[in-house]
Amino acid sequence: MVRHPYLKKGTWTAGEDQKLTAYIMRYGIWNWNQMPKFAGLQRSGKSCRLRWMNYLRPNIRRGNFTREEEETIIQLQKKLGNRWSAIAARLPQRTDNDIKNYWNTCLKRRSVISANNSSASATTETSSNIEENSCDAESSNLLLSIHAMDESPEPFDYGATFSLSGCHRTVEVDYTYSMISEHVVSSENYWGIQSFVEQPLMTEDFDCEAWWHSHHQHYCDSLDDFWFNPLV
DNA sequence: AATTTGATCAACCGCCACGGT
DNA sequence: TACCGTGGCGGTTGATCAAAT
């Protein structure tokens, strides 16, 4: 009889965050379903992916939405509907989950009120032009020079590791960004890669302390606890 | 001080698309 | 062509916390 391993649910603990982050930073993302086992996590691949994408991933902007962001969301929601991932692509530091939550809790109501007001007053004001304000993700695919590297990420043989050049840093990026295709990266994915590149991890001048303070200090007692011996 | 209510948001669930076999 | 595994998306839930009573 095949026994399915117990999969934990619910809120992630600091230790789990630590394991997942450390694992991804070291080995990258090669298969969400297999990864938890190797990372020492009793979580589903889906749960790991969600946690990483919505919370642990570098360069996620949290906290209050700016007025500009609010306007962008409202306008894009009008245009695109509830396609949160598409909307999030225009707000590269925000996650689709954050935008969805923010819409459902704040903006939806405001948008309805605003619509009612505008219809009541029959204003002639035209809606702002989204095309002008957006980064036009669909049409402007960005080119990155991506070179296959010789070594696969230890200890696995799952595919190649890539490097991004064109920045003054070179950072290994692997199947985290498996959407990389023929050296053309959509704008949406570009932001993810750029975020990763901008993260100083794995670089010589990486200010570990600063990154620690900005991301994980509140979870672990010390940087050493987080950074060293991250795996089980 | 205790309880209720409302807001927020992390996380789960179900569905779908896509690629590989 | 059908099936399966995987990743991604949007809807929804439930835990938590702050404000109100």
Coordinates of N, CA, C and O (backbone and C1' of nucleotides) in Angstrom, one line a residue, chain A residues 29-35 37 45-46 49 158 175 178, chain B residues 15-20, chain C residues 4-8:
Chain A
I29 N 14.9 26.8 -8.8 CA 13.7 26.1 -8.9 C 13.7 25.1 -10.1 O 13.8 25.6 -11.2
W30 N 13.6 23.9 -9.8 CA 13.7 22.9 -11.0 C 12.4 22.1 -11.1 O 12.0 21.7 -12.2
N31 N 11.7 21.9 -10.0 CA 10.4 21.2 -10.1 C 9.7 21.4 -8.8 O 10.2 20.9 -7.7
W32 N 8.6 22.1 -8.8 CA 7.9 22.5 -7.6 C 7.5 21.2 -6.8 O 7.5 21.2 -5.6
N33 N 7.0 20.2 -7.5 CA 6.5 19.1 -6.8 C 7.6 18.2 -6.1 O 7.3 17.7 -5.1
Q34 N 8.7 18.2 -6.7 CA 9.8 17.4 -6.2 C 10.6 18.2 -5.1 O 11.1 17.6 -4.2
M35 N 10.6 19.5 -5.3 CA 11.5 20.3 -4.4 C 11.3 20.2 -2.9 O 12.2 20.0 -2.2
K37 N 10.5 17.8 -1.0 CA 11.1 16.6 -0.5 C 12.6 16.9 -0.2 O 13.2 16.6 0.8
G45 N 4.0 20.9 -3.5 CA 4.7 21.8 -4.4 C 4.0 23.1 -4.6 O 4.5 24.2 -4.7
K46 N 2.6 23.0 -4.7 CA 1.8 24.1 -4.9 C 2.0 25.1 -3.8 O 2.1 26.3 -4.0
R49 N 5.3 26.8 -4.1 CA 5.3 27.8 -5.1 C 4.6 29.1 -4.7 O 5.1 30.2 -4.9
Y158 N 19.0 18.3 -13.3 CA 17.8 18.8 -14.0 C 18.1 20.1 -14.7 O 18.0 21.1 -14.2
Y175 N 15.6 27.2 -13.3 CA 14.3 26.9 -13.7 C 13.2 27.7 -13.0 O 12.1 27.6 -13.2
S178 N 11.7 29.2 -15.9 CA 11.8 28.2 -17.0 C 11.0 28.7 -18.2 O 11.1 28.0 -19.2
Chain B
dC15 P -13.6 21.5 -10.1 O5' -13.1 22.3 -11.3 C5' -13.4 23.7 -11.4 C4' -12.4 24.4 -12.4 C3' -12.1 23.6 -13.7 O3' -12.6 24.4 -14.7 C1' -10.1 24.3 -12.6
dC16 P -12.6 23.8 -16.2 O5' -11.3 24.4 -16.9 C5' -11.0 25.8 -16.7 C4' -9.6 26.0 -17.2 C3' -9.3 25.3 -18.5 O3' -8.8 26.3 -19.5 C1' -7.6 24.9 -16.9
dA17 P -8.7 25.8 -21.0 O5' -7.1 26.1 -21.2 C5' -6.4 27.1 -20.6 C4' -5.0 27.0 -20.8 C3' -4.5 26.4 -22.1 O3' -3.4 27.1 -22.5 C1' -3.7 25.1 -20.3
dC18 P -2.8 26.9 -24.0 O5' -1.5 26.1 -23.7 C5' -0.7 26.4 -22.6 C4' 0.4 25.4 -22.4 C3' 0.8 24.6 -23.6 O3' 2.2 24.7 -23.7 C1' 0.2 23.1 -21.9
dG19 P 3.0 24.3 -25.0 O5' 3.9 23.2 -24.6 C5' 4.6 23.3 -23.3 C4' 5.1 21.9 -22.8 C3' 5.6 21.0 -23.9 O3' 6.8 20.4 -23.5 C1' 3.8 19.9 -22.9
dG20 P 7.7 19.6 -24.4 O5' 7.6 18.1 -23.9 C5' 7.7 17.9 -22.5 C4' 7.4 16.5 -22.1 C3' 7.9 15.4 -23.1 O3' 8.4 14.3 -22.3 C1' 5.5 15.3 -22.9
Chain C
dC4 P -4.5 8.7 -16.8 O5' -3.1 9.5 -16.5 C5' -1.9 9.0 -17.0 C4' -0.8 10.0 -16.7 C3' -0.9 10.7 -15.4 O3' 0.3 10.7 -14.7 C1' -0.7 12.3 -17.1
dG5 P 0.4 11.1 -13.1 O5' 1.4 12.3 -13.3 C5' 2.5 12.2 -14.1 C4' 3.2 13.6 -14.2 C3' 3.3 14.4 -12.9 O3' 4.6 14.9 -12.9 C1' 2.1 15.6 -14.6
dT6 P 5.0 15.7 -11.6 O5' 4.9 17.2 -12.0 C5' 5.5 17.7 -13.2 C4' 5.0 19.1 -13.5 C3' 5.0 20.1 -12.4 O3' 6.0 21.0 -12.6 C1' 3.0 20.2 -13.8
dG7 P 6.2 22.2 -11.5 O5' 5.4 23.4 -12.2 C5' 5.7 23.7 -13.5 C4' 4.7 24.8 -14.0 C3' 4.6 26.0 -13.0 O3' 4.7 27.1 -13.8 C1' 2.5 25.1 -13.4
dG8 P 4.7 28.5 -13.2 O5' 3.2 29.1 -13.4 C5' 2.7 29.1 -14.7 C4' 1.3 29.6 -14.7 C3' 1.0 30.8 -13.7 O3' 0.4 31.8 -14.5 C1' -0.5 29.0 -13.3

